[in-house]
Amino acid sequence: MYIGIDLGGTNIVAGIVDENGQIKYQESVPTMNERTSEAIIQDIVNLINIAIEGYKIPRKDIKAIGIGIPGLVDFKTGNVARCVNLNWKDVPLASMVENAAKIPVFINNDATVAGLAEFEAGIMKGYQSGILLTLGTGIGGGIILKGQIYDGAHGVASEIGHMVVGENFYDCNCGKNGCLETYASSTAIIKYTKKLMVEDKIYSSIFEKLNGNLDTLNGKIIFDAAKEGDAVANQVINRMAKYLGIGIVNLINVIDPDIFIIGGGLSKAGTFLLQKVREEVNKNIHYNTIATGKIELSQLGNDAGLIGAALLGKHRN
């Protein structure tokens, strides 16, 4: 058995997961991310103890603990190099939890562990290589090559959201202009919808849906409006699909995986989004006579972070 920790900006989820990626027990607490790293790590340790006691499993039967974090990991030290959501920089997460729990601890980026979960127990199972793109507030990535997590030489190989794919009307919060996540994340489509409606003064039914309060706009509302035929919403979603397609084609040209998986909150748009992305990829591929990776929706949804974190130990041991 393994313990997985999905450390998010809103909640910390801990669970016991078996070798096949099945969740056997889980608990969660609010992150309250304004607190110190020490306080949050103490909650992680408490959750580990609660899970062990709740599932009534001997501590010696837990092979490893894995933690998925929304940031960058320094694999030489096991520290969280940077995590903007938690305001962490160079936090010794792995060693602090391992010293308290007396169980080996492994950490990695949350999108990377979600990709591992899909490989072990989801839509990627049976393939040797795949790339997960998580479409949420930003865009995360998880890369599996030859059955193993690919982090790159310096641990930043999966920063797919910061691939530059164009020239945009606003800068990414990383400081660059044209990052994929400024075109194809929920933040991106909200910003572009507001631009069309407020700056360009184009009418949209979205205005009535929100009773004129654009501060409550979210990705689901935009997709719902697009499915209903709203012109502004469709312009926004088509632009999103165009640049997401460009990003996927870039990854095909460099990595050429067996399969791409679309996950994250925006993946709930389902086949409406999936079909548009597939069409854009087909438009941009320059060798139509050769097969390329399938593009599918995530199978594990919100459980992917927990399952993948747990199975880090299976891949790292």
PDB file of C-alpha atoms in Angstrom:
ATOM      1  CA  MET A   1       0.000   0.000   0.000  1.00  0.00           C
ATOM      2  CA  TYR A   2       0.990   3.617  -0.591  1.00  0.00           C
ATOM      3  CA  ILE A   3      -0.129   6.953   0.801  1.00  0.00           C
ATOM      4  CA  GLY A   4      -0.803   9.825  -1.566  1.00  0.00           C
ATOM      5  CA  ILE A   5      -1.065  13.498  -0.690  1.00  0.00           C
ATOM      6  CA  ASP A   6      -2.694  15.937  -3.106  1.00  0.00           C
ATOM      7  CA  LEU A   7      -1.548  19.335  -1.820  1.00  0.00           C
ATOM      8  CA  GLY A   8      -3.682  22.056  -3.388  1.00  0.00           C
ATOM      9  CA  GLY A   9      -4.242  25.711  -2.745  1.00  0.00           C
ATOM     10  CA  THR A  10      -7.737  24.974  -1.387  1.00  0.00           C
ATOM     11  CA  ASN A  11      -7.561  21.495   0.176  1.00  0.00           C
ATOM     12  CA  ILE A  12      -5.050  18.886   1.297  1.00  0.00           C
ATOM     13  CA  VAL A  13      -6.256  15.383   0.442  1.00  0.00           C
ATOM     14  CA  ALA A  14      -4.597  12.239   1.802  1.00  0.00           C
ATOM     15  CA  GLY A  15      -5.431   8.689   0.857  1.00  0.00           C
ATOM     16  CA  ILE A  16      -4.308   5.080   0.987  1.00  0.00           C
ATOM     17  CA  VAL A  17      -3.927   3.592  -2.492  1.00  0.00           C
ATOM     18  CA  ASP A  18      -3.127   0.040  -3.547  1.00  0.00           C
ATOM     19  CA  GLU A  19      -0.680  -1.164  -6.237  1.00  0.00           C
ATOM     20  CA  ASN A  20      -3.390  -0.933  -8.902  1.00  0.00           C
ATOM     21  CA  GLY A  21      -4.257   2.673  -8.201  1.00  0.00           C
ATOM     22  CA  GLN A  22      -7.445   1.990  -6.252  1.00  0.00           C
ATOM     23  CA  ILE A  23      -8.220   4.440  -3.438  1.00  0.00           C
ATOM     24  CA  LYS A  24      -8.967   2.527  -0.253  1.00  0.00           C
ATOM     25  CA  TYR A  25      -9.348   5.380   2.216  1.00  0.00           C
ATOM     26  CA  GLN A  26      -9.124   9.169   2.127  1.00  0.00           C
ATOM     27  CA  GLU A  27      -9.426  12.258   4.285  1.00  0.00           C
ATOM     28  CA  SER A  28      -9.028  15.978   3.620  1.00  0.00           C
ATOM     29  CA  VAL A  29      -8.656  19.315   5.383  1.00  0.00           C
ATOM     30  CA  PRO A  30      -8.685  22.905   4.100  1.00  0.00           C
ATOM     31  CA  THR A  31      -5.212  24.138   3.134  1.00  0.00           C
ATOM     32  CA  MET A  32      -5.657  27.685   4.462  1.00  0.00           C
ATOM     33  CA  ASN A  33      -2.717  28.693   2.301  1.00  0.00           C
ATOM     34  CA  GLU A  34      -2.045  31.955   4.128  1.00  0.00           C
ATOM     35  CA  ARG A  35      -0.432  29.903   6.915  1.00  0.00           C
ATOM     36  CA  THR A  36       3.254  29.057   7.293  1.00  0.00           C
ATOM     37  CA  SER A  37       4.765  26.064   5.511  1.00  0.00           C
ATOM     38  CA  GLU A  38       5.393  24.462   8.907  1.00  0.00           C
ATOM     39  CA  ALA A  39       1.695  24.597   9.808  1.00  0.00           C
ATOM     40  CA  ILE A  40       0.626  23.125   6.460  1.00  0.00           C
ATOM     41  CA  ILE A  41       3.233  20.363   6.681  1.00  0.00           C
ATOM     42  CA  GLN A  42       2.017  19.499  10.186  1.00  0.00           C
ATOM     43  CA  ASP A  43      -1.464  19.031   8.711  1.00  0.00           C
ATOM     44  CA  ILE A  44       0.015  16.679   6.105  1.00  0.00           C
ATOM     45  CA  VAL A  45       1.650  14.615   8.830  1.00  0.00           C
ATOM     46  CA  ASN A  46      -1.599  14.578  10.827  1.00  0.00           C
ATOM     47  CA  LEU A  47      -3.527  13.374   7.762  1.00  0.00           C
ATOM     48  CA  ILE A  48      -1.021  10.577   7.203  1.00  0.00           C
ATOM     49  CA  ASN A  49      -1.540   9.386  10.761  1.00  0.00           C
ATOM     50  CA  ILE A  50      -5.324   9.666  10.449  1.00  0.00           C
ATOM     51  CA  ALA A  51      -5.283   7.625   7.223  1.00  0.00           C
ATOM     52  CA  ILE A  52      -3.145   4.873   8.751  1.00  0.00           C
ATOM     53  CA  GLU A  53      -5.332   4.680  11.838  1.00  0.00           C
ATOM     54  CA  GLY A  54      -8.589   5.011   9.894  1.00  0.00           C
ATOM     55  CA  TYR A  55      -7.737   2.213   7.463  1.00  0.00           C
ATOM     56  CA  LYS A  56      -6.263   0.157  10.311  1.00  0.00           C
ATOM     57  CA  ILE A  57      -3.100  -0.733   8.436  1.00  0.00           C
ATOM     58  CA  PRO A  58       0.264  -1.352  10.144  1.00  0.00           C
ATOM     59  CA  ARG A  59       2.684   1.499   9.409  1.00  0.00           C
ATOM     60  CA  LYS A  60       5.254  -1.036   8.177  1.00  0.00           C
ATOM     61  CA  ASP A  61       2.871  -2.026   5.356  1.00  0.00           C
ATOM     62  CA  ILE A  62       3.019   1.468   3.826  1.00  0.00           C
ATOM     63  CA  LYS A  63       5.813   1.286   1.238  1.00  0.00           C
ATOM     64  CA  ALA A  64       6.057   5.006   0.529  1.00  0.00           C
ATOM     65  CA  ILE A  65       4.343   8.378   0.723  1.00  0.00           C
ATOM     66  CA  GLY A  66       4.015  10.533  -2.378  1.00  0.00           C
ATOM     67  CA  ILE A  67       3.098  14.215  -2.488  1.00  0.00           C
ATOM     68  CA  GLY A  68       1.879  16.158  -5.512  1.00  0.00           C
ATOM     69  CA  ILE A  69       2.508  19.898  -5.251  1.00  0.00           C
ATOM     70  CA  PRO A  70       1.369  22.788  -7.477  1.00  0.00           C
ATOM     71  CA  GLY A  71       4.901  23.994  -8.144  1.00  0.00           C
ATOM     72  CA  LEU A  72       8.494  23.149  -9.002  1.00  0.00           C
ATOM     73  CA  VAL A  73      10.533  20.459  -7.261  1.00  0.00           C
ATOM     74  CA  ASP A  74      14.282  20.410  -6.720  1.00  0.00           C
ATOM     75  CA  PHE A  75      14.978  16.695  -7.134  1.00  0.00           C
ATOM     76  CA  LYS A  76      18.518  16.953  -5.770  1.00  0.00           C
ATOM     77  CA  THR A  77      17.265  18.103  -2.366  1.00  0.00           C
ATOM     78  CA  GLY A  78      13.634  16.934  -2.305  1.00  0.00           C
ATOM     79  CA  ASN A  79      12.623  20.522  -1.619  1.00  0.00           C
ATOM     80  CA  VAL A  80       9.768  22.504  -3.108  1.00  0.00           C
ATOM     81  CA  ALA A  81      11.799  24.986  -5.142  1.00  0.00           C
ATOM     82  CA  ARG A  82       8.838  27.291  -5.766  1.00  0.00           C
ATOM     83  CA  CYS A  83       5.098  27.098  -5.187  1.00  0.00           C
ATOM     84  CA  VAL A  84       3.283  30.343  -5.959  1.00  0.00           C
ATOM     85  CA  ASN A  85      -0.111  29.161  -4.642  1.00  0.00           C
ATOM     86  CA  LEU A  86       1.358  28.547  -1.188  1.00  0.00           C
ATOM     87  CA  ASN A  87       4.007  31.273  -1.304  1.00  0.00           C
ATOM     88  CA  TRP A  88       6.698  28.622  -0.751  1.00  0.00           C
ATOM     89  CA  LYS A  89      10.310  28.890  -1.820  1.00  0.00           C
ATOM     90  CA  ASP A  90      12.936  26.217  -1.094  1.00  0.00           C
ATOM     91  CA  VAL A  91      10.792  24.381   1.487  1.00  0.00           C
ATOM     92  CA  PRO A  92      12.230  20.985   2.607  1.00  0.00           C
ATOM     93  CA  LEU A  93       8.889  19.213   2.295  1.00  0.00           C
ATOM     94  CA  ALA A  94      10.120  15.663   1.662  1.00  0.00           C
ATOM     95  CA  SER A  95      12.591  15.562   4.534  1.00  0.00           C
ATOM     96  CA  MET A  96      10.202  17.176   7.017  1.00  0.00           C
ATOM     97  CA  VAL A  97       7.411  14.689   6.291  1.00  0.00           C
ATOM     98  CA  GLU A  98       9.778  11.713   6.143  1.00  0.00           C
ATOM     99  CA  ASN A  99      11.349  12.603   9.499  1.00  0.00           C
ATOM    100  CA  ALA A 100       7.912  12.805  11.106  1.00  0.00           C
ATOM    101  CA  ALA A 101       6.252   9.810   9.418  1.00  0.00           C
ATOM    102  CA  LYS A 102       9.285   7.456   9.328  1.00  0.00           C
ATOM    103  CA  ILE A 103       8.248   6.336   5.828  1.00  0.00           C
ATOM    104  CA  PRO A 104      10.082   7.157   2.551  1.00  0.00           C
ATOM    105  CA  VAL A 105       8.651  10.309   0.918  1.00  0.00           C
ATOM    106  CA  PHE A 106       8.723  11.340  -2.758  1.00  0.00           C
ATOM    107  CA  ILE A 107       7.415  14.586  -4.220  1.00  0.00           C
ATOM    108  CA  ASN A 108       6.630  15.864  -7.693  1.00  0.00           C
ATOM    109  CA  ASN A 109       4.524  18.409  -9.559  1.00  0.00           C
ATOM    110  CA  ASP A 110       0.759  17.821  -9.288  1.00  0.00           C
ATOM    111  CA  ALA A 111       0.176  17.607 -13.060  1.00  0.00           C
ATOM    112  CA  THR A 112       3.064  15.163 -13.409  1.00  0.00           C
ATOM    113  CA  VAL A 113       1.592  12.851 -10.780  1.00  0.00           C
ATOM    114  CA  ALA A 114      -1.835  13.126 -12.432  1.00  0.00           C
ATOM    115  CA  GLY A 115      -0.179  11.926 -15.633  1.00  0.00           C
ATOM    116  CA  LEU A 116       1.328   9.013 -13.730  1.00  0.00           C
ATOM    117  CA  ALA A 117      -2.129   8.118 -12.395  1.00  0.00           C
ATOM    118  CA  GLU A 118      -3.583   8.014 -15.904  1.00  0.00           C
ATOM    119  CA  PHE A 119      -0.660   5.792 -16.955  1.00  0.00           C
ATOM    120  CA  GLU A 120      -1.112   3.370 -14.074  1.00  0.00           C
ATOM    121  CA  ALA A 121      -4.891   3.289 -13.710  1.00  0.00           C
ATOM    122  CA  GLY A 122      -6.552   5.515 -16.307  1.00  0.00           C
ATOM    123  CA  ILE A 123      -6.878   6.187 -20.003  1.00  0.00           C
ATOM    124  CA  MET A 124      -3.115   5.908 -20.619  1.00  0.00           C
ATOM    125  CA  LYS A 125      -2.933   2.355 -19.251  1.00  0.00           C
ATOM    126  CA  GLY A 126      -1.429  -0.020 -21.806  1.00  0.00           C
ATOM    127  CA  TYR A 127       0.577   2.687 -23.573  1.00  0.00           C
ATOM    128  CA  GLN A 128       4.290   3.326 -23.118  1.00  0.00           C
ATOM    129  CA  SER A 129       4.264   7.096 -23.626  1.00  0.00           C
ATOM    130  CA  GLY A 130       1.749   9.846 -23.082  1.00  0.00           C
ATOM    131  CA  ILE A 131       1.289  13.487 -22.172  1.00  0.00           C
ATOM    132  CA  LEU A 132      -1.375  14.867 -19.859  1.00  0.00           C
ATOM    133  CA  LEU A 133      -2.395  18.520 -20.179  1.00  0.00           C
ATOM    134  CA  THR A 134      -4.402  19.839 -17.232  1.00  0.00           C
ATOM    135  CA  LEU A 135      -6.530  22.822 -18.241  1.00  0.00           C
ATOM    136  CA  GLY A 136      -7.415  24.826 -15.156  1.00  0.00           C
ATOM    137  CA  THR A 137      -6.456  28.249 -13.826  1.00  0.00           C
ATOM    138  CA  GLY A 138      -3.205  27.645 -15.712  1.00  0.00           C
ATOM    139  CA  ILE A 139      -1.981  24.666 -17.744  1.00  0.00           C
ATOM    140  CA  GLY A 140       0.009  21.860 -16.174  1.00  0.00           C
ATOM    141  CA  GLY A 141       1.679  18.940 -17.875  1.00  0.00           C
ATOM    142  CA  GLY A 142       2.670  15.385 -17.064  1.00  0.00           C
ATOM    143  CA  ILE A 143       4.970  13.439 -19.372  1.00  0.00           C
ATOM    144  CA  ILE A 144       5.429   9.652 -19.341  1.00  0.00           C
ATOM    145  CA  LEU A 145       8.106   8.196 -21.642  1.00  0.00           C
ATOM    146  CA  LYS A 146       8.890   4.480 -21.926  1.00  0.00           C
ATOM    147  CA  GLY A 147       6.776   3.819 -18.866  1.00  0.00           C
ATOM    148  CA  GLN A 148       8.575   6.307 -16.641  1.00  0.00           C
ATOM    149  CA  ILE A 149       7.961   9.879 -15.483  1.00  0.00           C
ATOM    150  CA  TYR A 150      10.003  12.317 -17.548  1.00  0.00           C
ATOM    151  CA  ASP A 151      11.099  15.346 -15.505  1.00  0.00           C
ATOM    152  CA  GLY A 152      14.039  16.441 -17.653  1.00  0.00           C
ATOM    153  CA  ALA A 153      17.607  17.103 -16.581  1.00  0.00           C
ATOM    154  CA  HIS A 154      16.608  19.921 -14.232  1.00  0.00           C
ATOM    155  CA  GLY A 155      13.052  18.990 -13.258  1.00  0.00           C
ATOM    156  CA  VAL A 156      11.193  21.464 -15.472  1.00  0.00           C
ATOM    157  CA  ALA A 157      10.387  19.317 -18.521  1.00  0.00           C
ATOM    158  CA  SER A 158       6.638  19.271 -17.911  1.00  0.00           C
ATOM    159  CA  GLU A 159       6.079  23.051 -17.834  1.00  0.00           C
ATOM    160  CA  ILE A 160       3.929  22.764 -20.953  1.00  0.00           C
ATOM    161  CA  GLY A 161       1.789  25.766 -20.035  1.00  0.00           C
ATOM    162  CA  HIS A 162       4.781  28.047 -20.553  1.00  0.00           C
ATOM    163  CA  MET A 163       5.468  26.916 -24.111  1.00  0.00           C
ATOM    164  CA  VAL A 164       5.271  30.089 -26.234  1.00  0.00           C
ATOM    165  CA  VAL A 165       2.768  29.610 -29.083  1.00  0.00           C
ATOM    166  CA  GLY A 166       1.950  33.160 -30.203  1.00  0.00           C
ATOM    167  CA  GLU A 167       1.809  36.848 -29.327  1.00  0.00           C
ATOM    168  CA  ASN A 168      -1.009  37.678 -26.926  1.00  0.00           C
ATOM    169  CA  PHE A 169      -2.818  40.775 -25.656  1.00  0.00           C
ATOM    170  CA  TYR A 170      -1.605  40.207 -22.085  1.00  0.00           C
ATOM    171  CA  ASP A 171       1.520  38.787 -20.432  1.00  0.00           C
ATOM    172  CA  CYS A 172       1.661  35.509 -18.537  1.00  0.00           C
ATOM    173  CA  ASN A 173       2.277  35.760 -14.797  1.00  0.00           C
ATOM    174  CA  CYS A 174       5.674  34.142 -15.465  1.00  0.00           C
ATOM    175  CA  GLY A 175       6.661  37.399 -17.211  1.00  0.00           C
ATOM    176  CA  LYS A 176       6.661  36.133 -20.798  1.00  0.00           C
ATOM    177  CA  ASN A 177       4.177  36.858 -23.542  1.00  0.00           C
ATOM    178  CA  GLY A 178       2.447  34.171 -25.593  1.00  0.00           C
ATOM    179  CA  CYS A 179       2.532  31.216 -23.169  1.00  0.00           C
ATOM    180  CA  LEU A 180       0.063  28.443 -24.001  1.00  0.00           C
ATOM    181  CA  GLU A 181      -1.753  28.960 -20.719  1.00  0.00           C
ATOM    182  CA  THR A 182      -2.591  32.551 -21.732  1.00  0.00           C
ATOM    183  CA  TYR A 183      -4.641  31.075 -24.602  1.00  0.00           C
ATOM    184  CA  ALA A 184      -6.087  27.800 -23.326  1.00  0.00           C
ATOM    185  CA  SER A 185      -6.641  27.989 -19.547  1.00  0.00           C
ATOM    186  CA  SER A 186      -9.783  29.091 -17.715  1.00  0.00           C
ATOM    187  CA  THR A 187      -8.008  32.357 -16.872  1.00  0.00           C
ATOM    188  CA  ALA A 188      -7.263  32.864 -20.563  1.00  0.00           C
ATOM    189  CA  ILE A 189     -10.780  32.306 -21.869  1.00  0.00           C
ATOM    190  CA  ILE A 190     -12.282  34.493 -19.139  1.00  0.00           C
ATOM    191  CA  LYS A 191      -9.895  37.331 -20.008  1.00  0.00           C
ATOM    192  CA  TYR A 192     -10.586  37.018 -23.735  1.00  0.00           C
ATOM    193  CA  THR A 193     -14.366  36.894 -23.224  1.00  0.00           C
ATOM    194  CA  LYS A 194     -14.229  40.066 -21.140  1.00  0.00           C
ATOM    195  CA  LYS A 195     -12.031  41.733 -23.748  1.00  0.00           C
ATOM    196  CA  LEU A 196     -14.551  41.020 -26.510  1.00  0.00           C
ATOM    197  CA  MET A 197     -17.542  42.095 -24.426  1.00  0.00           C
ATOM    198  CA  VAL A 198     -16.095  45.121 -22.598  1.00  0.00           C
ATOM    199  CA  GLU A 199     -13.287  46.536 -24.748  1.00  0.00           C
ATOM    200  CA  ASP A 200     -14.663  45.532 -28.169  1.00  0.00           C
ATOM    201  CA  LYS A 201     -18.293  45.993 -27.039  1.00  0.00           C
ATOM    202  CA  ILE A 202     -19.566  42.835 -28.763  1.00  0.00           C
ATOM    203  CA  TYR A 203     -22.924  41.603 -27.495  1.00  0.00           C
ATOM    204  CA  SER A 204     -23.110  38.168 -25.892  1.00  0.00           C
ATOM    205  CA  SER A 205     -25.873  36.243 -24.129  1.00  0.00           C
ATOM    206  CA  ILE A 206     -23.325  35.706 -21.359  1.00  0.00           C
ATOM    207  CA  PHE A 207     -24.181  39.210 -20.105  1.00  0.00           C
ATOM    208  CA  GLU A 208     -27.761  38.119 -19.309  1.00  0.00           C
ATOM    209  CA  LYS A 209     -26.615  34.803 -17.835  1.00  0.00           C
ATOM    210  CA  LEU A 210     -24.536  36.764 -15.322  1.00  0.00           C
ATOM    211  CA  ASN A 211     -27.108  39.521 -14.755  1.00  0.00           C
ATOM    212  CA  GLY A 212     -24.467  41.944 -15.958  1.00  0.00           C
ATOM    213  CA  ASN A 213     -21.900  40.924 -13.306  1.00  0.00           C
ATOM    214  CA  LEU A 214     -18.841  39.786 -15.278  1.00  0.00           C
ATOM    215  CA  ASP A 215     -16.923  39.213 -12.044  1.00  0.00           C
ATOM    216  CA  THR A 216     -18.753  35.881 -11.713  1.00  0.00           C
ATOM    217  CA  LEU A 217     -17.737  34.674 -15.179  1.00  0.00           C
ATOM    218  CA  ASN A 218     -16.138  31.207 -15.313  1.00  0.00           C
ATOM    219  CA  GLY A 219     -15.121  28.609 -17.874  1.00  0.00           C
ATOM    220  CA  LYS A 220     -18.302  26.529 -17.551  1.00  0.00           C
ATOM    221  CA  ILE A 221     -20.515  29.504 -18.367  1.00  0.00           C
ATOM    222  CA  ILE A 222     -18.446  30.248 -21.484  1.00  0.00           C
ATOM    223  CA  PHE A 223     -18.637  26.639 -22.677  1.00  0.00           C
ATOM    224  CA  ASP A 224     -22.374  26.449 -21.961  1.00  0.00           C
ATOM    225  CA  ALA A 225     -22.935  29.611 -23.988  1.00  0.00           C
ATOM    226  CA  ALA A 226     -20.800  28.251 -26.840  1.00  0.00           C
ATOM    227  CA  LYS A 227     -22.828  25.038 -26.933  1.00  0.00           C
ATOM    228  CA  GLU A 228     -25.980  27.172 -27.156  1.00  0.00           C
ATOM    229  CA  GLY A 229     -24.556  28.971 -30.200  1.00  0.00           C
ATOM    230  CA  ASP A 230     -23.406  32.259 -28.654  1.00  0.00           C
ATOM    231  CA  ALA A 231     -21.052  33.966 -31.157  1.00  0.00           C
ATOM    232  CA  VAL A 232     -18.672  35.490 -28.610  1.00  0.00           C
ATOM    233  CA  ALA A 233     -18.365  32.248 -26.629  1.00  0.00           C
ATOM    234  CA  ASN A 234     -17.680  30.274 -29.803  1.00  0.00           C
ATOM    235  CA  GLN A 235     -15.040  32.774 -30.897  1.00  0.00           C
ATOM    236  CA  VAL A 236     -13.367  32.332 -27.510  1.00  0.00           C
ATOM    237  CA  ILE A 237     -13.499  28.523 -27.534  1.00  0.00           C
ATOM    238  CA  ASN A 238     -12.360  28.267 -31.152  1.00  0.00           C
ATOM    239  CA  ARG A 239      -9.358  30.464 -30.338  1.00  0.00           C
ATOM    240  CA  MET A 240      -8.601  28.300 -27.315  1.00  0.00           C
ATOM    241  CA  ALA A 241      -8.772  25.114 -29.415  1.00  0.00           C
ATOM    242  CA  LYS A 242      -6.591  26.646 -32.119  1.00  0.00           C
ATOM    243  CA  TYR A 243      -3.713  27.399 -29.771  1.00  0.00           C
ATOM    244  CA  LEU A 244      -4.125  24.192 -27.797  1.00  0.00           C
ATOM    245  CA  GLY A 245      -3.848  22.382 -31.130  1.00  0.00           C
ATOM    246  CA  ILE A 246      -0.668  24.296 -31.957  1.00  0.00           C
ATOM    247  CA  GLY A 247       0.802  23.329 -28.579  1.00  0.00           C
ATOM    248  CA  ILE A 248      -0.055  19.659 -29.081  1.00  0.00           C
ATOM    249  CA  VAL A 249       1.464  19.646 -32.571  1.00  0.00           C
ATOM    250  CA  ASN A 250       4.653  21.148 -31.127  1.00  0.00           C
ATOM    251  CA  LEU A 251       4.752  18.290 -28.610  1.00  0.00           C
ATOM    252  CA  ILE A 252       4.125  15.746 -31.370  1.00  0.00           C
ATOM    253  CA  ASN A 253       7.060  17.179 -33.342  1.00  0.00           C
ATOM    254  CA  VAL A 254       9.398  16.949 -30.351  1.00  0.00           C
ATOM    255  CA  ILE A 255       8.183  13.922 -28.351  1.00  0.00           C
ATOM    256  CA  ASP A 256       5.634  12.017 -30.502  1.00  0.00           C
ATOM    257  CA  PRO A 257       3.825  10.179 -27.657  1.00  0.00           C
ATOM    258  CA  ASP A 258       1.270   7.392 -28.062  1.00  0.00           C
ATOM    259  CA  ILE A 259      -1.512   9.458 -26.501  1.00  0.00           C
ATOM    260  CA  PHE A 260      -2.449  12.937 -25.272  1.00  0.00           C
ATOM    261  CA  ILE A 261      -4.899  13.342 -22.399  1.00  0.00           C
ATOM    262  CA  ILE A 262      -6.912  16.480 -21.731  1.00  0.00           C
ATOM    263  CA  GLY A 263      -7.631  16.891 -18.024  1.00  0.00           C
ATOM    264  CA  GLY A 264      -8.348  19.647 -15.510  1.00  0.00           C
ATOM    265  CA  GLY A 265     -11.547  21.584 -14.933  1.00  0.00           C
ATOM    266  CA  LEU A 266     -12.082  22.635 -18.558  1.00  0.00           C
ATOM    267  CA  SER A 267     -11.994  19.004 -19.704  1.00  0.00           C
ATOM    268  CA  LYS A 268     -15.541  18.755 -18.312  1.00  0.00           C
ATOM    269  CA  ALA A 269     -16.621  20.405 -21.570  1.00  0.00           C
ATOM    270  CA  GLY A 270     -16.171  16.873 -22.931  1.00  0.00           C
ATOM    271  CA  THR A 271     -16.383  15.988 -26.594  1.00  0.00           C
ATOM    272  CA  PHE A 272     -17.401  19.557 -27.514  1.00  0.00           C
ATOM    273  CA  LEU A 273     -13.842  20.681 -26.720  1.00  0.00           C
ATOM    274  CA  LEU A 274     -12.150  17.431 -27.650  1.00  0.00           C
ATOM    275  CA  GLN A 275     -13.464  17.435 -31.222  1.00  0.00           C
ATOM    276  CA  LYS A 276     -12.364  21.033 -31.804  1.00  0.00           C
ATOM    277  CA  VAL A 277      -8.855  20.274 -30.543  1.00  0.00           C
ATOM    278  CA  ARG A 278      -8.580  17.166 -32.705  1.00  0.00           C
ATOM    279  CA  GLU A 279      -9.609  19.203 -35.769  1.00  0.00           C
ATOM    280  CA  GLU A 280      -6.971  21.860 -35.039  1.00  0.00           C
ATOM    281  CA  VAL A 281      -4.257  19.234 -34.584  1.00  0.00           C
ATOM    282  CA  ASN A 282      -5.207  17.579 -37.877  1.00  0.00           C
ATOM    283  CA  LYS A 283      -5.022  20.982 -39.590  1.00  0.00           C
ATOM    284  CA  ASN A 284      -1.506  21.654 -38.327  1.00  0.00           C
ATOM    285  CA  ILE A 285       0.132  18.238 -38.720  1.00  0.00           C
ATOM    286  CA  HIS A 286       2.502  18.359 -41.695  1.00  0.00           C
ATOM    287  CA  TYR A 287       2.734  14.606 -42.318  1.00  0.00           C
ATOM    288  CA  ASN A 288      -0.812  13.309 -42.668  1.00  0.00           C
ATOM    289  CA  THR A 289       0.266   9.882 -43.908  1.00  0.00           C
ATOM    290  CA  ILE A 290       1.878   8.963 -40.558  1.00  0.00           C
ATOM    291  CA  ALA A 291      -0.150   8.149 -37.452  1.00  0.00           C
ATOM    292  CA  THR A 292       0.109  10.515 -34.474  1.00  0.00           C
ATOM    293  CA  GLY A 293      -0.878  10.213 -30.827  1.00  0.00           C
ATOM    294  CA  LYS A 294      -4.556   9.842 -29.956  1.00  0.00           C
ATOM    295  CA  ILE A 295      -6.194  12.717 -28.083  1.00  0.00           C
ATOM    296  CA  GLU A 296      -8.571  11.657 -25.300  1.00  0.00           C
ATOM    297  CA  LEU A 297     -10.203  12.996 -22.138  1.00  0.00           C
ATOM    298  CA  SER A 298      -8.922  12.227 -18.655  1.00  0.00           C
ATOM    299  CA  GLN A 299     -10.529   9.174 -17.085  1.00  0.00           C
ATOM    300  CA  LEU A 300      -9.688   9.704 -13.411  1.00  0.00           C
ATOM    301  CA  GLY A 301     -10.764  13.335 -12.958  1.00  0.00           C
ATOM    302  CA  ASN A 302     -10.173  14.815  -9.507  1.00  0.00           C
ATOM    303  CA  ASP A 303      -8.797  11.518  -8.146  1.00  0.00           C
ATOM    304  CA  ALA A 304      -5.780  11.597 -10.468  1.00  0.00           C
ATOM    305  CA  GLY A 305      -3.698  13.827  -8.191  1.00  0.00           C
ATOM    306  CA  LEU A 306      -4.149  11.584  -5.169  1.00  0.00           C
ATOM    307  CA  ILE A 307      -3.629   8.302  -7.047  1.00  0.00           C
ATOM    308  CA  GLY A 308      -0.578   9.548  -8.927  1.00  0.00           C
ATOM    309  CA  ALA A 309       1.051  10.983  -5.814  1.00  0.00           C
ATOM    310  CA  ALA A 310       0.648   7.645  -4.030  1.00  0.00           C
ATOM    311  CA  LEU A 311       2.169   5.716  -6.929  1.00  0.00           C
ATOM    312  CA  LEU A 312       5.249   7.948  -7.032  1.00  0.00           C
ATOM    313  CA  GLY A 313       6.697   5.511  -4.505  1.00  0.00           C
ATOM    314  CA  LYS A 314       6.083   2.597  -6.855  1.00  0.00           C
ATOM    315  CA  HIS A 315       8.095   4.354  -9.574  1.00  0.00           C
ATOM    316  CA  ARG A 316      10.798   5.829  -7.356  1.00  0.00           C
ATOM    317  CA  ASN A 317      11.531   2.794  -5.149  1.00  0.00           C
TER     318      ASN A 317
END
